[in-house]
mmCIF file of N, CA and C in Angstrom:
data_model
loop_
_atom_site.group_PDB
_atom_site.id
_atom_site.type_symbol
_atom_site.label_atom_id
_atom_site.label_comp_id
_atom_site.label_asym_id
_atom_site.label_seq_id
_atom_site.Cartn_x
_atom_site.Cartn_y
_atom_site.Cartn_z
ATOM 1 N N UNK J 567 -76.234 -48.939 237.710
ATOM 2 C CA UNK J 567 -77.056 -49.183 238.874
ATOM 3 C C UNK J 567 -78.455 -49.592 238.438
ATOM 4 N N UNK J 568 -78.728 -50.871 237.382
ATOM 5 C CA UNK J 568 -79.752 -51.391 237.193
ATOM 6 C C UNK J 568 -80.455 -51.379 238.288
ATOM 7 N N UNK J 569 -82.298 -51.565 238.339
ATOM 8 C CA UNK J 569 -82.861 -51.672 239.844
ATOM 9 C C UNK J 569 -82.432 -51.381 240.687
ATOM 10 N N UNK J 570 -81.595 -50.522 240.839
ATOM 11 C CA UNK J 570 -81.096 -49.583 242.513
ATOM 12 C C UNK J 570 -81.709 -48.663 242.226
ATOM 13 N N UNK J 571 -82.196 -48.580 243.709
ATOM 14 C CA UNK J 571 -82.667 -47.368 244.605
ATOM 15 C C UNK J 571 -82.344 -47.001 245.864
ATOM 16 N N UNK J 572 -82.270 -46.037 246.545
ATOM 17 C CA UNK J 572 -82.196 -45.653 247.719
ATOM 18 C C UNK J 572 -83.231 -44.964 248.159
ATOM 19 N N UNK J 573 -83.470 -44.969 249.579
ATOM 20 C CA UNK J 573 -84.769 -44.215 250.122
ATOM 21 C C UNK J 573 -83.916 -42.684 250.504
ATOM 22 N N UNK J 574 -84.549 -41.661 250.576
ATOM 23 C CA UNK J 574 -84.110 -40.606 250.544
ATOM 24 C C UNK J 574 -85.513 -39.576 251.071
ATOM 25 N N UNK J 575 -85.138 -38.807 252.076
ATOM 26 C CA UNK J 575 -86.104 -38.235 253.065
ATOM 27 C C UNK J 575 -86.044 -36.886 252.013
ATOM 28 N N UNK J 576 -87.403 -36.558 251.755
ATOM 29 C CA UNK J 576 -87.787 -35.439 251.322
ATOM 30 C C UNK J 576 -88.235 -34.114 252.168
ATOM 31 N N UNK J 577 -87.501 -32.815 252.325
ATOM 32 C CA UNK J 577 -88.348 -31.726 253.046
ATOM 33 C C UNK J 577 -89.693 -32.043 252.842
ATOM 34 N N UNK J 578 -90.185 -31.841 253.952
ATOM 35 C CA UNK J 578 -91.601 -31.431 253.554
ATOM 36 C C UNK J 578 -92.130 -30.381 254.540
ATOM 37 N N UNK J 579 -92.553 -28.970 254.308
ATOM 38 C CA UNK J 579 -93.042 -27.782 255.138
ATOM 39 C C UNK J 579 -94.571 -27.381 255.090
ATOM 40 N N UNK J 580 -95.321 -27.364 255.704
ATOM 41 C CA UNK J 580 -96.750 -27.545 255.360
ATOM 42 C C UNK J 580 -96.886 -25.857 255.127
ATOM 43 N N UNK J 581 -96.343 -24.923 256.095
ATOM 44 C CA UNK J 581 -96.772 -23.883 255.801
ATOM 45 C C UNK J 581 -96.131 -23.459 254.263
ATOM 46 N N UNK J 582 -94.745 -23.749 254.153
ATOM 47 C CA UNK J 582 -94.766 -23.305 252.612
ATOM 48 C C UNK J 582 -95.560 -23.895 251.368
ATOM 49 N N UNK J 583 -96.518 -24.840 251.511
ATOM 50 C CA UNK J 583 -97.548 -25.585 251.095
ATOM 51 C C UNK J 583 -98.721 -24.387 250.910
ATOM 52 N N UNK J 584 -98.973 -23.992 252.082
ATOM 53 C CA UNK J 584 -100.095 -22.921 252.227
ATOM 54 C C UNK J 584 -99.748 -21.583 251.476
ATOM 55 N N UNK J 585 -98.343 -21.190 251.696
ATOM 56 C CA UNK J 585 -97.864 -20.105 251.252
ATOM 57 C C UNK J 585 -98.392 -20.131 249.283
ATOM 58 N N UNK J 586 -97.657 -21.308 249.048
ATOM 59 C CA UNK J 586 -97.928 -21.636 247.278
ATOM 60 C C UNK J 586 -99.148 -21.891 246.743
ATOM 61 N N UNK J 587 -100.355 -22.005 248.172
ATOM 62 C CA UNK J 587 -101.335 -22.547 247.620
ATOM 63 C C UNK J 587 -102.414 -21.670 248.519
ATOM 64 N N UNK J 588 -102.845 -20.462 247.848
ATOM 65 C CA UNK J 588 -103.828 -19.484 249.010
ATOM 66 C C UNK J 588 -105.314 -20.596 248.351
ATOM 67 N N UNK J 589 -105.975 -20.894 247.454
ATOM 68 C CA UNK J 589 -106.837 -21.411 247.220
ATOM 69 C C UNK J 589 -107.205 -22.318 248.294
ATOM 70 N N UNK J 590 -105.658 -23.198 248.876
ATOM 71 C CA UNK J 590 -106.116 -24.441 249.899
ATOM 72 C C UNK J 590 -106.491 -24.009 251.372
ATOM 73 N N UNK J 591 -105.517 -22.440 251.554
ATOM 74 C CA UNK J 591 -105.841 -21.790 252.597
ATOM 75 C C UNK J 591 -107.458 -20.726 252.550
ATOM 76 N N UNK J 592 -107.635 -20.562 251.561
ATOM 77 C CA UNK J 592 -109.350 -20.059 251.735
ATOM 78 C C UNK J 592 -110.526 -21.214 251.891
ATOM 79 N N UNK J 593 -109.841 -22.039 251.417
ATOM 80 C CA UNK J 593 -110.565 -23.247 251.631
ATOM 81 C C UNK J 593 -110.436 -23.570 253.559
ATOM 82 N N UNK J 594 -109.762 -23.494 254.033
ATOM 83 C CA UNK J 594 -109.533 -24.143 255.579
ATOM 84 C C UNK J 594 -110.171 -22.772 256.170
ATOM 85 N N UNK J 595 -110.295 -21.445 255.563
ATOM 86 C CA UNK J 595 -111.319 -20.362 256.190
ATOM 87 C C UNK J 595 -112.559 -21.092 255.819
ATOM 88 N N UNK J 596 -112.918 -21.040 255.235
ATOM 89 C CA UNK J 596 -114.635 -21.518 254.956
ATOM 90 C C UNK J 596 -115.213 -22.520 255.444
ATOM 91 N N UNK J 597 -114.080 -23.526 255.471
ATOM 92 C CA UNK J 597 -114.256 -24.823 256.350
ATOM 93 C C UNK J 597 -114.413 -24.586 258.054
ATOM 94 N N UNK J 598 -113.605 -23.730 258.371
ATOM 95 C CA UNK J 598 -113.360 -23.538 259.520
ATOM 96 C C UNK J 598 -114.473 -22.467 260.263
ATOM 97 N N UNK J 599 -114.949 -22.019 259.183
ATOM 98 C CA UNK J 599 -115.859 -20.891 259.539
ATOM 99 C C UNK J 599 -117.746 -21.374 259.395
ATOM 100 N N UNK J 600 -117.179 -22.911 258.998
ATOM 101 C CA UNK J 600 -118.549 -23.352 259.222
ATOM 102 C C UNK J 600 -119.609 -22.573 257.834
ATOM 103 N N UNK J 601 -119.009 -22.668 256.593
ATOM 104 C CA UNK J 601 -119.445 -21.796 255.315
ATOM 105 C C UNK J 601 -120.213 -23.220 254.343
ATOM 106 N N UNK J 602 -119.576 -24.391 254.434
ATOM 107 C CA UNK J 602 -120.307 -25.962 254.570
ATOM 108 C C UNK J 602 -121.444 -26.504 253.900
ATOM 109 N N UNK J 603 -122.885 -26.212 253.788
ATOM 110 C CA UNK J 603 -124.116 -27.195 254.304
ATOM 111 C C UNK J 603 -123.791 -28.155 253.526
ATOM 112 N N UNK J 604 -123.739 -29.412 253.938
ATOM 113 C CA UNK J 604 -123.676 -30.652 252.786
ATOM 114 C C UNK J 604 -125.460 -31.023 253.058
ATOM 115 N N UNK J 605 -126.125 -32.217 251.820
ATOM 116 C CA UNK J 605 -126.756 -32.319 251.573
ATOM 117 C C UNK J 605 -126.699 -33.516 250.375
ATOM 118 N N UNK J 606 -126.029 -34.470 250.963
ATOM 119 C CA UNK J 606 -126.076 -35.802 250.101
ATOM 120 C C UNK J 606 -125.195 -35.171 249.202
ATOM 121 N N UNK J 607 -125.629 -35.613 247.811
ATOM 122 C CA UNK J 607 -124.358 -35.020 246.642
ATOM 123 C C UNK J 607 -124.558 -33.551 246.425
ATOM 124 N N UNK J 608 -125.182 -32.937 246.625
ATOM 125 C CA UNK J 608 -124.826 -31.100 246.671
ATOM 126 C C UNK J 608 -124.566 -30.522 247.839
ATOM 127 N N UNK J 609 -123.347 -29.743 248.061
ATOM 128 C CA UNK J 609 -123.184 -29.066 248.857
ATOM 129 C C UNK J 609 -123.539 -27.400 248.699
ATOM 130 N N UNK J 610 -123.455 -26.770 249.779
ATOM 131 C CA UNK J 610 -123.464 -25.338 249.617
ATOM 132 C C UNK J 610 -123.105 -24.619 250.200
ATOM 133 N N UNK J 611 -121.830 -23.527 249.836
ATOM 134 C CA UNK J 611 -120.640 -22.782 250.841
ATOM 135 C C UNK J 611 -120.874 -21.280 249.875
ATOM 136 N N UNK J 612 -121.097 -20.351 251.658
ATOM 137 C CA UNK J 612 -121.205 -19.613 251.712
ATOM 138 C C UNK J 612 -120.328 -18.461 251.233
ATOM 139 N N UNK J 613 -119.700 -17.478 250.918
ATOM 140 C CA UNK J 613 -118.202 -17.295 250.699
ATOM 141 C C UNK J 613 -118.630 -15.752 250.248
ATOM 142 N N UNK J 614 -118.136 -14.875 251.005
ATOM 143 C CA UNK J 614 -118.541 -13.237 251.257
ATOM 144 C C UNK J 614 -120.175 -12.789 251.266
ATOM 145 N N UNK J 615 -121.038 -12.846 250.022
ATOM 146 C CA UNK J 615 -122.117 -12.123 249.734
ATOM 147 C C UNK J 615 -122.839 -12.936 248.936
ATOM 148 N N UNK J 616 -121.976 -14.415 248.961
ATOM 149 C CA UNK J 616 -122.708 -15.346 247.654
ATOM 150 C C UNK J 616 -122.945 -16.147 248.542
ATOM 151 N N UNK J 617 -123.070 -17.136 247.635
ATOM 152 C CA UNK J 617 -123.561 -18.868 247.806
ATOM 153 C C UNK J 617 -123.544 -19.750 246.732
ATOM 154 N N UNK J 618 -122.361 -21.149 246.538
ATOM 155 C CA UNK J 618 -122.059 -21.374 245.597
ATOM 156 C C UNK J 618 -122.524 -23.091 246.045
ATOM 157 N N UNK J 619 -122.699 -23.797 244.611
ATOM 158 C CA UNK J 619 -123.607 -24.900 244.669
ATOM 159 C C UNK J 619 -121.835 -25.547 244.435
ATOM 160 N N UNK J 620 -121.985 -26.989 244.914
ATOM 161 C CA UNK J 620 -120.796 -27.940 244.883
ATOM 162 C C UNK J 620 -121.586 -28.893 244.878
ATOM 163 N N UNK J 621 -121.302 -29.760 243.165
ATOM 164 C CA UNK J 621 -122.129 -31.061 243.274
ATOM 165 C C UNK J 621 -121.040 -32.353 242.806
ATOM 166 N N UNK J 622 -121.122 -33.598 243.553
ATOM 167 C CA UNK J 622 -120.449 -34.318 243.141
ATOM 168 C C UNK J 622 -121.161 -34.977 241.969
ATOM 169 N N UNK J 623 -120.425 -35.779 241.492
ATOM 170 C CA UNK J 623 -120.793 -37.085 240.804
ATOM 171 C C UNK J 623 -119.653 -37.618 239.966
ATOM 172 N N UNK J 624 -120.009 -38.953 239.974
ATOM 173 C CA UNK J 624 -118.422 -40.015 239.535
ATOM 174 C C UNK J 624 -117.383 -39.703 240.325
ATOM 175 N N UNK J 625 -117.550 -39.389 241.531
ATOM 176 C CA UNK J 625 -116.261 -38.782 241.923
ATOM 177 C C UNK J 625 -115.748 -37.654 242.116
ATOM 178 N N UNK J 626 -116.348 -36.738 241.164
ATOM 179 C CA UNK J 626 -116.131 -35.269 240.426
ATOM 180 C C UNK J 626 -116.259 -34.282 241.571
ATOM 181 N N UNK J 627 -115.981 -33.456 241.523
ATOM 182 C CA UNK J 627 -116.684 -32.355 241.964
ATOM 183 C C UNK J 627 -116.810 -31.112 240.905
ATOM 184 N N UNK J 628 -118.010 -30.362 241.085
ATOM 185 C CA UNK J 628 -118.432 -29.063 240.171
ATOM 186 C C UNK J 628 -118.649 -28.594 241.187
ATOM 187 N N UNK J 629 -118.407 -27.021 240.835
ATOM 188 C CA UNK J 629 -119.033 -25.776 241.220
ATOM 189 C C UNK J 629 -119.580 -24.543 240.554
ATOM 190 N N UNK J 630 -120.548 -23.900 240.834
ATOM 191 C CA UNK J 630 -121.030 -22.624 240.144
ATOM 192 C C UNK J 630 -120.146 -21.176 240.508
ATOM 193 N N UNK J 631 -119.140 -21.573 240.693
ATOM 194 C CA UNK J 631 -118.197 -20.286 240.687
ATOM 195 C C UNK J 631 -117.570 -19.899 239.546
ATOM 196 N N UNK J 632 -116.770 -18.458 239.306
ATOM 197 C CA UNK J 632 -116.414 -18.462 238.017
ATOM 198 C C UNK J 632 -114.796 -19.144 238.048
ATOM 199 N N UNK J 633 -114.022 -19.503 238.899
ATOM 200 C CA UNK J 633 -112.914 -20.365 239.166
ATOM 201 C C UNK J 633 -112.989 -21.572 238.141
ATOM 202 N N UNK J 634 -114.235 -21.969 238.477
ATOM 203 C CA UNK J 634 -115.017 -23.401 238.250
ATOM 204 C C UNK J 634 -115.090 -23.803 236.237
ATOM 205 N N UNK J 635 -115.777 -22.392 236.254
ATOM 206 C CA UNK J 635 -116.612 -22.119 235.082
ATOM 207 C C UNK J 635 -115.253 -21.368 234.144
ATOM 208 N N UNK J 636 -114.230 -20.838 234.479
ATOM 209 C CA UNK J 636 -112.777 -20.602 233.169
ATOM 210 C C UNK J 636 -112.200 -21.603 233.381
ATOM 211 N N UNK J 637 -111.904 -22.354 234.331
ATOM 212 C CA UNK J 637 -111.016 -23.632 234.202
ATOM 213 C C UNK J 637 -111.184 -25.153 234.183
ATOM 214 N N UNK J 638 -112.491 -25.280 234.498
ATOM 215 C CA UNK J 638 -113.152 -26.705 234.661
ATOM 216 C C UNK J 638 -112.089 -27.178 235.568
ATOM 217 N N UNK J 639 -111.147 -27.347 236.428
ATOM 218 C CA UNK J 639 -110.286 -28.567 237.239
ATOM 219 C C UNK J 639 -109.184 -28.407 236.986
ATOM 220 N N UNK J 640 -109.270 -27.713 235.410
ATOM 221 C CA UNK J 640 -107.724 -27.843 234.785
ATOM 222 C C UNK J 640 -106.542 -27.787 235.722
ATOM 223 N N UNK J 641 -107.114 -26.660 236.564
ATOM 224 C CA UNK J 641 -106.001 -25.549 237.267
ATOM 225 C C UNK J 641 -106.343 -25.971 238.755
ATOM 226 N N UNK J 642 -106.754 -27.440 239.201
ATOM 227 C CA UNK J 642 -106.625 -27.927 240.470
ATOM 228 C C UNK J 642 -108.364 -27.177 240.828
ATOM 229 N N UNK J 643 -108.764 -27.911 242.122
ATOM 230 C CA UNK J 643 -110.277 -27.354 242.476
ATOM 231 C C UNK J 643 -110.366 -26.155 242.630
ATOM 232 N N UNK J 644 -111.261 -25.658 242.942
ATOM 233 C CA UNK J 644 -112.036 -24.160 243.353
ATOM 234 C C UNK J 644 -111.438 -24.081 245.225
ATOM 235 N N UNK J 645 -111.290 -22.990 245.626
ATOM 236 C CA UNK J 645 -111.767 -23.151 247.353
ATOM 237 C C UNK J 645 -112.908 -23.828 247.801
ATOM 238 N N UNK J 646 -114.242 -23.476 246.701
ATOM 239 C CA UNK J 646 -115.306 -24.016 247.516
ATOM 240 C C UNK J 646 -115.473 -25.732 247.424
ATOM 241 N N UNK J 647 -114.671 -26.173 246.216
ATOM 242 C CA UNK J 647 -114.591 -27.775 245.884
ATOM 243 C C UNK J 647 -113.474 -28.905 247.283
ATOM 244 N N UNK J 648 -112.657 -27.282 247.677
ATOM 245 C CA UNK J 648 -111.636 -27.807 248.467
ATOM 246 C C UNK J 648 -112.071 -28.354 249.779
ATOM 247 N N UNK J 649 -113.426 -26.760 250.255
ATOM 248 C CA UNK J 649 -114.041 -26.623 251.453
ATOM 249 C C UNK J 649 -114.678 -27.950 251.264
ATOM 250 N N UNK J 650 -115.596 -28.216 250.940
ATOM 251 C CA UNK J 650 -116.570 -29.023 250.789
ATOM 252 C C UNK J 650 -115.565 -30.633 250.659
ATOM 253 N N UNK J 651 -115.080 -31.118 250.305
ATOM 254 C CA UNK J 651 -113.681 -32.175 250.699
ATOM 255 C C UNK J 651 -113.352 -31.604 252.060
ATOM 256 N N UNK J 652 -112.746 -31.232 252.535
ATOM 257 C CA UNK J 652 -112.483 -30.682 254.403
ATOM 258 C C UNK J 652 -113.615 -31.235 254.705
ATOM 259 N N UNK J 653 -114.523 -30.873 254.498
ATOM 260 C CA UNK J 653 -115.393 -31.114 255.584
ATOM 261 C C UNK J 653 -116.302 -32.701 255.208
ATOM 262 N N UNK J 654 -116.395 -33.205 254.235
ATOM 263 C CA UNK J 654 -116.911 -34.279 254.229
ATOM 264 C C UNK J 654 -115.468 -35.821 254.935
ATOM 265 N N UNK J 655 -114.607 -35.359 255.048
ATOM 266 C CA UNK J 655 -113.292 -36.353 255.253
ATOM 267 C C UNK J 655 -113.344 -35.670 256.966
ATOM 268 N N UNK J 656 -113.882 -34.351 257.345
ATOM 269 C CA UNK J 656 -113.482 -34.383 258.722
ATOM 270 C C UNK J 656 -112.291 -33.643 258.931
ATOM 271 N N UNK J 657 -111.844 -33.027 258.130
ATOM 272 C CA UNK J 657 -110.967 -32.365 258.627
ATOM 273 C C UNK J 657 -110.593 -31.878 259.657
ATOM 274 N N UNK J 658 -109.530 -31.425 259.982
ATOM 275 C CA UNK J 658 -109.056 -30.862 261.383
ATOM 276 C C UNK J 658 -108.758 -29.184 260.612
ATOM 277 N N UNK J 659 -109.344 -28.075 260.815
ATOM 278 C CA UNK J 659 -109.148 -26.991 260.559
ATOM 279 C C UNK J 659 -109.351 -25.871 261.658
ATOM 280 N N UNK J 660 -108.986 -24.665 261.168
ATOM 281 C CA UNK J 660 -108.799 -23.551 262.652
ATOM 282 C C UNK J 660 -110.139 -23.587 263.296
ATOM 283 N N UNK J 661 -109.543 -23.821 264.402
ATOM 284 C CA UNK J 661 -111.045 -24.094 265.534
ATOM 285 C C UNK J 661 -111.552 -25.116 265.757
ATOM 286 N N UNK J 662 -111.178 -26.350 265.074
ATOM 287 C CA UNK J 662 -111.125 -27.765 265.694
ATOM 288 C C UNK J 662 -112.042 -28.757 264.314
ATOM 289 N N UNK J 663 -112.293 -29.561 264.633
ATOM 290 C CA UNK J 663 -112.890 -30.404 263.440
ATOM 291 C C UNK J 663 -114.469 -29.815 263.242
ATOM 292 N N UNK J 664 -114.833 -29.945 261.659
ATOM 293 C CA UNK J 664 -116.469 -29.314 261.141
ATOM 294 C C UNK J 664 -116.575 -30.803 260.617
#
């Protein structure tokens, strides 16, 4: 079957998405909770008793969390790299768009 393919419908479940991924779901709390301030390329999200800096550049995103700071990206963004994406694209999160 040189160059054959068939199209083939993949499950796709968003909540078991969330289930595998609590980072993306603390991220849609913070977003949703209005935790946010953007400010051109630095952002800043609030998150229990802190306040963590999110700066882009090239594309990038950094953060001053320790998520940030043992894994550099390796291990997919931070919540607060996630929040801060939600809310600059507009997301639709609990309680309506930030």
């Amino acid at each position: 079957a040189d160059a054959a393919y068939f199209h083939r419908e993949l499950p796709y479940d968003a909540d078991r998405v969330e289930r595998h991924n609590p980072r993306l779901v603390a991220a849609r709390e913070l977003a949703g909770a209005g935790a946010v301030t953007l400010d051109g390329t630095l952002a800043s999200v609030s998150s229990g008793d802190r306040r963590y800096q999110v700066r882009e550049s090239d594309g990038a995103l950094t953060c001053t969390c320790q998520w940030w700071a043992d894994y550099r990206g390796k291990r997919g963004p931070c919540k607060h790299a996630l929040a801060v994406t939600m809310v600059r694209r507009g997301a639709t999160v609990a309680g309506g768009v930030r």
